Short mmCIF file of C-alpha atoms in Angstrom, two decimals:
data_model
loop_
_atom_site.label_atom_id
_atom_site.label_comp_id
_atom_site.label_asym_id
_atom_site.label_seq_id
_atom_site.Cartn_x
_atom_site.Cartn_y
_atom_site.Cartn_z
CA MET V 1 4.48 37.67 11.91
CA SER V 2 7.20 34.79 11.92
CA LYS V 3 6.15 31.42 10.27
CA PRO V 4 4.95 28.61 11.94
CA THR V 5 6.53 25.68 12.23
CA ALA V 6 6.71 22.10 11.59
CA ILE V 7 8.63 18.88 12.17
CA VAL V 8 7.38 16.18 9.82
CA ILE V 9 8.72 12.45 11.48
CA GLY V 10 9.62 10.89 7.36
CA ALA V 11 10.05 10.99 4.20
CA GLY V 12 7.32 8.61 3.12
CA PHE V 13 4.33 9.43 0.75
CA ALA V 14 2.10 10.36 3.97
CA GLY V 15 5.05 12.40 4.81
CA LEU V 16 6.77 13.75 2.15
CA SER V 17 2.56 14.91 1.01
CA ALA V 18 1.66 16.28 4.54
CA ALA V 19 5.17 18.41 4.70
CA SER V 20 3.55 19.61 1.08
CA TYR V 21 0.83 20.86 1.44
CA LEU V 22 2.01 22.53 5.20
CA ALA V 23 4.67 24.57 3.48
CA LYS V 24 2.54 25.41 0.47
CA ASP V 25 -0.12 27.16 3.16
CA GLY V 26 2.90 29.08 4.57
CA PHE V 27 4.60 26.94 7.35
CA GLU V 28 7.78 26.74 7.94
CA VAL V 29 8.54 22.73 7.27
CA SER V 30 11.60 20.01 8.31
CA ILE V 31 11.33 16.45 7.10
CA ILE V 32 13.06 14.27 10.02
CA GLU V 33 13.83 11.42 7.91
CA LYS V 34 16.26 7.95 9.33
CA ASN V 35 17.11 6.41 5.67
CA LEU V 36 18.56 8.18 2.87
CA GLN V 37 16.44 8.57 0.18
CA PRO V 38 13.03 9.27 0.33
CA GLY V 39 9.58 7.71 -0.62
CA GLY V 40 9.68 5.23 2.51
CA ARG V 41 8.67 1.73 1.94
CA CYS V 42 8.76 2.61 -1.85
CA ARG V 43 12.16 3.12 -1.32
CA GLN V 44 15.25 1.86 -4.50
CA PHE V 45 17.80 -0.93 -4.13
CA LYS V 46 20.75 -0.94 -6.39
CA LYS V 47 23.66 -3.66 -7.80
CA ASP V 48 25.48 -4.34 -10.98
CA GLY V 49 23.21 -2.49 -13.04
CA PHE V 50 20.03 -3.56 -11.74
CA THR V 51 17.20 -0.70 -10.16
CA PHE V 52 15.13 -2.43 -7.93
CA ASP V 53 11.93 -1.11 -6.58
CA MET V 54 11.76 -2.17 -2.96
CA GLY V 55 8.21 -1.84 -2.01
CA PRO V 56 5.05 -0.58 -3.79
CA SER V 57 4.75 -1.89 -7.15
CA TRP V 58 1.19 -1.53 -8.46
CA TYR V 59 0.35 1.64 -10.60
CA TRP V 60 -3.51 2.18 -9.34
CA MET V 61 -5.69 5.27 -9.34
CA PRO V 62 -3.70 7.33 -11.00
CA GLU V 63 -6.08 10.21 -11.05
CA VAL V 64 -5.02 10.47 -6.89
CA PHE V 65 -1.51 11.51 -8.34
CA GLU V 66 -2.69 13.87 -10.56
CA LYS V 67 -4.76 15.66 -8.76
CA PHE V 68 -1.38 15.52 -6.06
CA TYR V 69 0.52 17.37 -8.42
CA ALA V 70 -2.42 19.71 -9.80
CA ASP V 71 -2.23 20.55 -6.40
CA PHE V 72 0.73 22.45 -7.47
CA GLY V 73 0.85 23.85 -10.48
CA LYS V 74 2.74 20.00 -11.98
CA LYS V 75 1.09 17.19 -14.23
CA VAL V 76 2.50 13.38 -14.22
CA SER V 77 4.79 13.77 -17.27
CA ASP V 78 6.79 16.94 -15.75
CA PHE V 79 8.11 13.60 -13.58
CA TYR V 80 8.04 10.57 -14.83
CA GLU V 81 6.83 8.95 -18.63
CA LEU V 82 3.29 6.69 -17.51
CA LYS V 83 2.72 3.31 -19.45
CA ARG V 84 -0.83 1.77 -19.30
CA LEU V 85 0.28 -2.14 -19.46
CA SER V 86 -1.39 -4.37 -21.72
CA PRO V 87 -1.65 -7.53 -20.65
CA SER V 88 -3.28 -5.75 -16.75
CA TYR V 89 -1.05 -8.67 -15.41
CA ARG V 90 -1.16 -12.79 -16.01
CA VAL V 91 -2.60 -15.70 -13.56
CA TYR V 92 -1.62 -18.94 -13.07
CA PHE V 93 -4.07 -21.03 -11.87
CA LYS V 94 -3.94 -24.40 -9.81
CA ASP V 95 -5.07 -26.39 -13.23
CA LYS V 96 -1.86 -25.15 -14.49
CA SER V 97 -3.61 -23.34 -17.39
CA PHE V 98 -2.11 -19.56 -17.21
CA GLN V 99 -4.61 -16.57 -18.36
CA ASP V 100 -3.36 -12.65 -19.58
CA ILE V 101 -5.62 -10.24 -17.68
CA PRO V 102 -6.38 -7.66 -20.77
CA SER V 103 -6.71 -4.54 -20.09
CA ASP V 104 -9.39 -3.74 -22.64
CA TYR V 105 -12.87 -4.09 -20.73
CA ASN V 106 -15.70 -5.51 -23.62
CA ASP V 107 -11.79 -8.22 -24.48
CA LEU V 108 -12.40 -9.55 -20.88
CA LYS V 109 -16.15 -9.52 -20.67
CA VAL V 110 -15.35 -11.79 -24.03
CA LEU V 111 -12.72 -13.85 -21.49
CA PHE V 112 -15.51 -13.91 -18.49
CA GLU V 113 -18.88 -15.04 -21.42
CA THR V 114 -16.26 -18.44 -21.99
CA TRP V 115 -15.74 -18.96 -18.64
CA GLU V 116 -19.19 -18.60 -17.72
CA LYS V 117 -21.89 -17.66 -19.23
CA GLY V 118 -23.31 -14.25 -18.36
CA SER V 119 -21.11 -13.05 -16.70
CA GLY V 120 -19.75 -10.28 -19.14
CA GLU V 121 -23.59 -8.63 -18.42
CA LYS V 122 -23.11 -9.54 -14.84
CA LEU V 123 -19.96 -7.73 -14.94
CA ASP V 124 -21.53 -4.75 -16.44
CA LYS V 125 -23.95 -4.12 -13.22
CA PHE V 126 -20.96 -5.36 -10.61
CA LEU V 127 -18.87 -2.66 -11.98
CA SER V 128 -21.79 -0.82 -12.11
CA GLU V 129 -22.48 -0.67 -8.50
CA ALA V 130 -18.44 -1.34 -8.01
CA ALA V 131 -17.78 3.08 -9.72
CA PHE V 132 -20.72 4.17 -7.05
CA LYS V 133 -18.45 2.54 -4.98
CA TYR V 134 -15.47 4.23 -6.01
CA GLN V 135 -16.32 7.76 -6.67
CA VAL V 136 -18.37 8.09 -2.78
CA GLY V 137 -15.08 6.41 -1.42
CA MET V 138 -12.81 8.54 -3.15
CA ASP V 139 -14.47 11.52 -3.32
CA ASP V 140 -15.99 11.61 0.34
CA LEU V 141 -15.26 9.65 2.60
CA VAL V 142 -11.47 8.94 2.60
CA HIS V 143 -11.03 12.84 2.26
CA LYS V 144 -12.54 12.84 6.11
CA PRO V 145 -10.44 13.27 8.81
CA SER V 146 -12.32 10.06 10.66
CA LEU V 147 -12.10 11.65 14.85
CA LYS V 148 -16.37 11.86 14.61
CA TRP V 149 -18.82 10.23 12.67
CA SER V 150 -21.13 13.20 11.84
CA GLU V 151 -17.95 14.13 9.28
CA PHE V 152 -20.35 11.49 7.71
CA LEU V 153 -23.39 12.83 7.90
CA SER V 154 -23.71 14.39 4.28
CA TRP V 155 -26.57 13.36 2.07
CA LYS V 156 -24.32 11.26 -0.55
CA VAL V 157 -23.26 9.74 1.66
CA ILE V 158 -26.73 8.56 4.23
CA SER V 159 -28.91 8.10 0.88
CA GLY V 160 -26.12 5.78 -0.63
CA SER V 161 -24.95 4.10 2.13
CA LEU V 162 -27.10 0.58 1.69
CA LYS V 163 -25.30 0.69 -1.82
CA LEU V 164 -21.84 1.05 -0.21
CA ASP V 165 -22.40 -2.76 0.91
CA ILE V 166 -20.51 -1.96 4.84
CA THR V 167 -21.83 -4.55 6.41
CA LYS V 168 -22.25 -7.29 3.51
CA SER V 169 -19.33 -9.79 3.38
CA PHE V 170 -17.37 -9.36 -0.03
CA SER V 171 -17.14 -12.82 -0.87
CA LYS V 172 -20.53 -13.29 -0.90
CA HIS V 173 -21.30 -9.36 -2.90
CA ILE V 174 -19.30 -11.36 -5.57
CA ARG V 175 -20.89 -14.63 -5.37
CA LYS V 176 -24.46 -13.04 -6.14
CA TYR V 177 -23.03 -12.20 -9.21
CA PHE V 178 -20.49 -14.99 -10.50
CA SER V 179 -19.89 -18.43 -9.66
CA HIS V 180 -16.91 -19.83 -11.91
CA PRO V 181 -13.73 -20.01 -9.68
CA LYS V 182 -11.56 -18.22 -12.04
CA ILE V 183 -13.53 -15.60 -11.71
CA LEU V 184 -14.00 -15.56 -7.99
CA GLU V 185 -9.75 -15.80 -7.84
CA LEU V 186 -9.76 -12.86 -9.93
CA LEU V 187 -12.07 -10.74 -8.18
CA GLU V 188 -10.55 -11.48 -4.51
CA PHE V 189 -7.77 -11.13 -5.54
CA PRO V 190 -7.28 -7.34 -4.96
CA VAL V 191 -8.57 -7.38 -0.88
CA LEU V 192 -5.88 -10.62 -0.21
CA PHE V 193 -3.17 -7.27 1.21
CA LEU V 194 -5.98 -5.69 3.05
CA GLY V 195 -5.93 -7.53 5.84
CA ALA V 196 -8.43 -9.97 5.99
CA THR V 197 -10.06 -13.28 3.77
CA PRO V 198 -12.48 -11.94 1.55
CA GLU V 199 -15.45 -13.36 3.66
CA ASN V 200 -14.06 -11.08 6.40
CA THR V 201 -13.28 -7.78 3.96
CA PRO V 202 -16.74 -5.49 3.79
CA ALA V 203 -18.17 -5.29 0.34
CA LEU V 204 -17.26 -1.81 0.08
CA TYR V 205 -14.06 -3.00 -1.19
CA SER V 206 -15.18 -3.81 -4.52
CA LEU V 207 -14.47 -0.03 -5.26
CA MET V 208 -10.60 -1.93 -5.84
CA ASN V 209 -12.30 -4.25 -7.98
CA TYR V 210 -13.29 -1.04 -10.71
CA ALA V 211 -9.42 0.36 -9.91
CA ASP V 212 -8.22 -2.30 -11.29
CA ILE V 213 -10.78 -2.88 -14.39
CA LYS V 214 -11.75 0.09 -14.92
CA LEU V 215 -8.57 1.95 -14.60
CA GLY V 216 -6.16 0.19 -15.20
CA THR V 217 -2.79 -0.95 -14.37
CA TRP V 218 -0.13 1.86 -15.30
CA TYR V 219 3.79 1.90 -14.77
CA PRO V 220 6.06 5.07 -14.19
CA MET V 221 9.02 4.88 -16.39
CA GLY V 222 12.18 4.49 -14.36
CA GLY V 223 10.78 2.50 -11.13
CA MET V 224 7.67 3.60 -8.49
CA HIS V 225 10.88 5.04 -6.53
CA GLU V 226 10.20 8.71 -9.61
CA ILE V 227 7.06 8.38 -7.06
CA ALA V 228 8.86 9.46 -3.89
CA LYS V 229 11.77 11.53 -6.69
CA ALA V 230 8.70 13.48 -7.99
CA MET V 231 7.03 14.10 -3.80
CA GLU V 232 10.52 15.10 -2.46
CA LYS V 233 11.11 17.42 -5.46
CA ILE V 234 7.30 19.24 -4.86
CA ALA V 235 7.73 18.61 -1.18
CA LEU V 236 11.59 21.18 -2.09
CA GLU V 237 9.81 23.44 -4.65
CA GLN V 238 7.49 24.37 -1.30
CA GLY V 239 10.74 25.23 0.88
CA VAL V 240 10.23 22.17 3.08
CA GLN V 241 14.09 21.28 4.44
CA ILE V 242 14.40 17.11 4.51
CA LYS V 243 17.61 15.75 6.97
CA TYR V 244 18.30 12.15 5.84
CA GLY V 245 20.14 9.46 7.73
CA GLN V 246 18.58 10.76 10.86
CA SER V 247 16.05 9.64 13.32
CA VAL V 248 13.33 10.59 15.99
CA GLN V 249 14.35 9.03 19.24
CA LYS V 250 12.21 11.31 21.83
CA ILE V 251 9.37 13.51 21.07
CA ASN V 252 10.25 16.03 24.71
CA VAL V 253 6.45 18.08 26.15
CA HIS V 254 6.13 20.98 27.56
CA ASN V 255 2.65 22.55 29.09
CA LYS V 256 0.23 19.55 27.15
CA LYS V 257 2.72 20.61 23.46
CA ALA V 258 5.12 18.34 21.61
CA LYS V 259 7.41 21.55 21.29
CA GLU V 260 11.11 19.58 20.50
CA VAL V 261 12.04 16.24 19.01
CA GLN V 262 15.53 14.35 20.21
CA LEU V 263 17.61 13.83 16.74
CA SER V 264 20.06 10.69 16.48
CA SER V 265 22.86 13.61 16.05
CA GLY V 266 22.33 14.78 19.43
CA ASP V 267 21.15 17.30 17.57
CA THR V 268 17.16 18.97 18.92
CA LEU V 269 15.03 20.43 16.76
CA SER V 270 11.53 22.31 17.81
CA ALA V 271 8.35 23.90 16.47
CA ASP V 272 5.18 24.45 16.66
CA LEU V 273 3.96 21.29 15.80
CA VAL V 274 4.78 17.50 15.36
CA ILE V 275 2.90 15.53 12.48
CA SER V 276 4.69 11.68 12.14
CA GLY V 277 4.01 9.96 9.18
CA ALA V 278 6.46 7.08 11.02
CA ASP V 279 4.91 3.68 12.04
CA TYR V 280 1.90 5.20 14.56
CA HIS V 281 3.05 2.37 17.06
CA HIS V 282 6.53 3.50 17.14
CA THR V 283 5.37 6.98 17.85
CA ASP V 284 2.69 6.47 20.10
CA LYS V 285 4.64 3.66 22.17
CA LYS V 286 8.44 4.52 21.60
CA LEU V 287 8.62 8.21 20.96
CA LEU V 288 6.26 9.29 23.72
CA ASP V 289 5.90 8.89 27.30
CA GLU V 290 3.30 5.96 28.57
CA LYS V 291 1.11 9.06 30.20
CA LEU V 292 1.06 10.75 26.80
CA SER V 293 -0.30 7.92 24.30
CA ASN V 294 -3.09 7.76 22.16
CA TYR V 295 -3.37 4.04 23.07
CA SER V 296 -1.97 1.48 25.45
CA GLU V 297 -0.21 -2.16 24.55
CA THR V 298 -2.84 -4.42 24.66
CA TYR V 299 -4.93 -1.75 22.24
CA TRP V 300 -2.19 -2.39 19.62
CA ASP V 301 -1.82 -6.16 20.77
CA LYS V 302 -5.67 -7.16 20.02
CA ARG V 303 -5.79 -4.26 16.70
CA VAL V 304 -6.16 -6.91 12.89
CA MET V 305 -2.92 -6.76 11.16
CA ALA V 306 -2.88 -6.25 6.83
CA PRO V 307 0.19 -8.93 5.83
CA SER V 308 3.71 -8.51 5.86
CA SER V 309 5.29 -9.82 3.04
CA LEU V 310 8.45 -12.32 1.86
CA LEU V 311 10.41 -10.71 -0.73
CA TYR V 312 13.26 -11.22 -2.86
CA TYR V 313 14.39 -8.82 -5.79
CA VAL V 314 16.53 -11.12 -8.22
CA GLY V 315 18.67 -9.80 -11.40
CA LEU V 316 19.33 -12.79 -13.82
CA ASP V 317 21.15 -13.34 -16.90
CA THR V 318 18.66 -13.45 -18.88
CA LYS V 319 15.91 -12.68 -20.34
CA ILE V 320 12.12 -15.41 -19.30
CA PRO V 321 10.28 -15.67 -22.66
CA GLY V 322 6.91 -14.73 -22.99
CA LEU V 323 7.18 -13.02 -19.16
CA LYS V 324 5.10 -10.08 -18.80
CA HIS V 325 5.41 -7.51 -16.32
CA HIS V 326 3.19 -8.56 -13.51
CA THR V 327 2.06 -12.27 -12.53
CA LEU V 328 -0.26 -13.73 -9.92
CA PHE V 329 1.00 -17.33 -9.34
CA PHE V 330 -2.40 -18.48 -8.08
CA ASP V 331 -1.31 -22.08 -8.75
CA GLU V 332 -1.91 -23.35 -5.68
CA ASP V 333 -4.62 -22.84 -3.18
CA PHE V 334 -6.29 -19.62 -2.98
CA LYS V 335 -8.24 -20.30 0.60
CA GLN V 336 -6.23 -21.45 2.38
CA HIS V 337 -2.71 -19.01 1.96
CA ALA V 338 -6.06 -16.46 3.16
CA THR V 339 -6.00 -18.97 6.39
CA ASP V 340 -2.47 -18.91 7.29
CA ILE V 341 -1.91 -15.09 7.04
CA TYR V 342 -5.79 -14.46 8.67
CA GLU V 343 -7.49 -17.03 10.34
CA ASN V 344 -4.51 -19.35 11.67
CA PRO V 345 -1.45 -17.55 11.40
CA LYS V 346 1.68 -19.60 10.04
CA TRP V 347 4.25 -19.96 7.72
CA PRO V 348 2.19 -21.06 4.41
CA GLU V 349 2.56 -24.45 3.03
CA LYS V 350 1.99 -23.85 -0.58
CA PRO V 351 1.63 -19.96 -0.47
CA LEU V 352 0.45 -18.05 -3.43
CA PHE V 353 2.89 -15.48 -5.40
CA TYR V 354 3.52 -12.12 -7.51
CA MET V 355 6.23 -11.85 -9.42
CA CYS V 356 7.17 -8.03 -10.98
CA ALA V 357 9.07 -8.18 -13.95
CA PRO V 358 9.35 -4.45 -14.42
CA SER V 359 11.99 -5.10 -17.15
CA VAL V 360 10.30 -6.50 -19.74
CA THR V 361 8.07 -3.27 -20.14
CA ASP V 362 11.32 -0.91 -18.21
CA PRO V 363 14.87 -1.34 -19.51
CA SER V 364 16.51 1.10 -17.92
CA VAL V 365 16.54 -1.45 -14.60
CA ALA V 366 18.55 -3.91 -15.48
CA PRO V 367 21.51 -4.54 -18.31
CA GLU V 368 20.81 -6.16 -21.53
CA GLY V 369 19.41 -9.30 -22.01
CA CYS V 370 19.05 -9.50 -18.57
CA GLU V 371 16.08 -9.31 -16.67
CA ASN V 372 14.92 -7.32 -13.27
CA LEU V 373 12.67 -10.00 -10.55
CA PHE V 374 10.77 -8.16 -8.12
CA LEU V 375 8.81 -11.68 -5.68
CA LEU V 376 6.67 -11.36 -3.17
CA ILE V 377 5.14 -13.88 -0.75
CA PRO V 378 2.16 -12.35 1.17
CA VAL V 379 2.30 -13.91 5.36
CA ALA V 380 0.99 -13.07 8.24
CA ALA V 381 2.67 -10.39 10.03
CA ASP V 382 5.10 -11.00 13.45
CA LEU V 383 6.14 -13.86 11.62
CA LYS V 384 9.99 -13.56 12.15
CA ASP V 385 12.31 -14.88 9.37
CA SER V 386 15.30 -16.16 9.31
CA ASN V 387 18.22 -16.89 6.35
CA GLU V 388 17.40 -21.12 6.36
CA THR V 389 13.18 -19.82 6.14
CA ASN V 390 14.33 -17.26 3.73
CA GLU V 391 15.91 -19.69 1.55
CA ARG V 392 13.46 -22.66 1.48
CA TYR V 393 11.02 -20.03 0.07
CA PHE V 394 13.32 -19.23 -2.45
CA ASN V 395 13.55 -22.59 -3.56
CA LEU V 396 9.87 -23.17 -3.61
CA LEU V 397 9.35 -19.76 -5.95
CA ALA V 398 11.92 -20.76 -7.90
CA GLU V 399 10.77 -24.43 -8.49
CA ARG V 400 6.78 -23.35 -9.24
CA ILE V 401 8.85 -21.04 -11.85
CA LYS V 402 10.31 -23.12 -13.40
CA ASP V 403 7.48 -25.50 -14.30
CA HIS V 404 5.76 -22.46 -15.19
CA THR V 405 7.96 -21.41 -17.74
CA GLY V 406 10.54 -23.45 -18.36
CA ILE V 407 13.67 -21.77 -16.98
CA ASN V 408 15.21 -22.09 -14.01
CA ILE V 409 16.12 -18.64 -12.70
CA LEU V 410 18.48 -20.33 -10.33
CA ASP V 411 21.23 -20.99 -12.81
CA HIS V 412 21.00 -17.09 -13.63
CA ILE V 413 21.75 -15.11 -10.34
CA LYS V 414 23.04 -12.39 -10.89
CA VAL V 415 21.27 -10.48 -7.56
CA LYS V 416 19.59 -11.66 -4.79
CA LYS V 417 18.75 -10.28 -1.79
CA SER V 418 16.20 -10.91 0.88
CA TYR V 419 13.73 -8.77 2.72
CA ALA V 420 11.28 -9.98 5.39
CA TYR V 421 9.50 -9.57 8.81
CA SER V 422 13.23 -8.49 10.68
CA ASN V 423 14.50 -5.92 7.49
CA PHE V 424 9.98 -3.55 8.42
CA VAL V 425 11.28 -3.41 11.58
CA SER V 426 14.57 -2.23 11.39
CA ASP V 427 14.03 -0.07 8.27
CA TYR V 428 10.42 0.88 8.99
CA ASN V 429 10.30 0.76 12.92
CA SER V 430 7.24 -1.84 11.69
CA TYR V 431 4.87 -2.79 14.44
CA LYS V 432 5.13 -6.91 13.74
CA GLY V 433 6.47 -6.13 11.08
CA ASN V 434 3.87 -5.88 8.90
CA ALA V 435 3.75 -4.52 5.23
CA TYR V 436 0.78 -3.26 4.65
CA GLY V 437 -0.18 -1.15 7.62
CA LEU V 438 -4.20 -2.40 9.65
CA ALA V 439 -6.36 -4.54 8.54
CA ASN V 440 -9.35 -2.58 6.49
CA THR V 441 -12.20 -4.71 8.60
CA LEU V 442 -15.44 -3.07 9.39
CA LYS V 443 -14.60 -2.82 12.68
CA GLN V 444 -10.77 -0.64 11.53
CA THR V 445 -12.66 1.54 9.27
CA ALA V 446 -13.22 5.29 9.50
CA VAL V 447 -13.89 6.39 12.74
CA TRP V 448 -12.55 3.36 13.92
CA LYS V 449 -8.93 3.62 12.43
CA PRO V 450 -5.89 4.72 14.86
CA LYS V 451 -6.75 8.71 15.45
CA ILE V 452 -4.73 11.40 13.39
CA LYS V 453 -4.98 13.23 16.81
CA ASN V 454 -3.05 13.15 19.88
CA LYS V 455 -5.46 13.22 22.08
CA ASN V 456 -3.49 14.22 25.10
CA LEU V 457 -0.80 16.95 23.30
CA LYS V 458 -2.36 20.03 21.48
CA ASN V 459 -0.20 19.54 18.67
CA LEU V 460 0.82 16.41 17.84
CA PHE V 461 -0.64 14.63 14.71
CA TYR V 462 -0.36 10.91 12.94
CA THR V 463 -0.45 10.23 9.21
CA GLY V 464 0.26 7.26 7.33
CA GLN V 465 -0.86 3.95 6.26
CA LEU V 466 -2.31 2.43 10.28
CA THR V 467 -4.27 6.11 10.11
CA THR V 468 -6.80 7.19 8.03
CA PRO V 469 -7.78 6.15 5.40
CA GLY V 470 -5.68 3.03 4.98
CA PRO V 471 -2.57 1.60 3.69
CA GLY V 472 -1.61 1.46 0.06
CA VAL V 473 0.42 4.33 -2.31
CA PRO V 474 -2.85 6.68 -2.76
CA PRO V 475 -4.64 6.13 0.57
CA SER V 476 -0.90 7.46 2.39
CA ILE V 477 -0.61 10.16 -0.14
CA ILE V 478 -4.01 10.90 0.61
CA SER V 479 -3.19 10.68 4.72
CA GLY V 480 -1.10 13.09 3.87
CA LYS V 481 -3.51 16.04 3.63
CA VAL V 482 -6.23 15.65 5.09
CA VAL V 483 -3.92 16.21 8.39
CA ALA V 484 -2.11 19.40 6.12
CA ASN V 485 -5.84 20.45 5.65
CA TYR V 486 -6.68 19.98 9.61
CA ILE V 487 -4.57 21.26 10.63
CA ILE V 488 -4.26 24.82 8.27
CA LYS V 489 -8.49 24.64 9.29
CA ASN V 490 -7.74 24.12 13.23
CA TYR V 491 -4.04 25.04 14.03
CA ALA V 492 -2.70 27.27 11.23
CA HIS V 493 -1.72 30.01 13.89
CA ALA V 494 -0.38 27.65 16.65
CA LYS V 495 2.07 28.68 19.40
#
């Protein structure tokens, strides 16, 4: 009996994950990737001796990577050296002070006590609740295909539903424990990229604080793209074929089944199943006939999107003394920037921003004596960028960096490249130029997310950050496993 065949669109984390699990189960799998590297948004850019990660730069939830590799008889050390960062990151505040956030939990409690008496003990209780949410969320909720509510009717989920705080506000939740503005900003920062203000984000997402504080911030030596290379190697070892530099132009349908994909090369490939790890909206509205799509354009337009980003990859001909691997510039008003992203979308006047300097940890990513910088401003989705806009914000960031470090990076630039809305659209077909998928609001959680299965076609599936379980590197890896397991269970011999 011949093997069932599958085509996966996109070699991002979700696509590589889905393809690997299907191939391990006996499917003959081909991945079609429009770009020339694996990893989707986690590609790599090299110039003049600098190596830049183009997207994700935070390595959180290390057990997700460990479990994925273990499913294929591997371990993290088979692919890269993993280092825990200490301090986890530095934060610059509005009062012009800065604080290095210790990786040691007891040291963090001591720090909290200096800001707010009694907050160390309160942090214990806060994180105890967050640990429960993390355990239930990562062990139970995120692995559901989220096609129907009955999937969540386990005693563990039902009995603990009140403790999950799904309907409570994250902002109100943390203010039950803390009042000092610096503590509040530290705890609210992980949800800034989830797609809503802390006031409109479910308190369930305090699980992100557990991931940050208890599980730690890590870095794979060589850069985040090492994860993509590791997953590519696993996929190839399972027998997956990967075609780079080709895009899918159309999904052809026969007898209510997706049977073929038309490639930009002019070739046509057929398979028993098609799984799209490409942008969900692009697949739904551009690769399928309108009558076969899962959702209307009106539906998509009403979705609340997580932010896009204005990014800069910068190589300096000097080192910045005292620089940390991760730095958060919270030296402007947190609430106003969140409003400019989510409630009144516009280019922010005084943005918060983030700077990653992997060369602090990893000498391989920059020439000797040089610094590798990745700068990120979270901005509202669907804001059109221009060269003038990108340059204006770069100069603004450079001035703020100078204020805090004493180094004028404008005098030391060897490499500079910006990346924004237009790039997300052209490189990833990203809906509204989003960088982080759908906002994690209550009405876009679980079964309210875009479904992993096409309702009109028996064998077309979706994976990635716009569907279950959501955006981020670990959730995308899990998303691929979720859809693969669903297919293996229900369509193992589909033809």
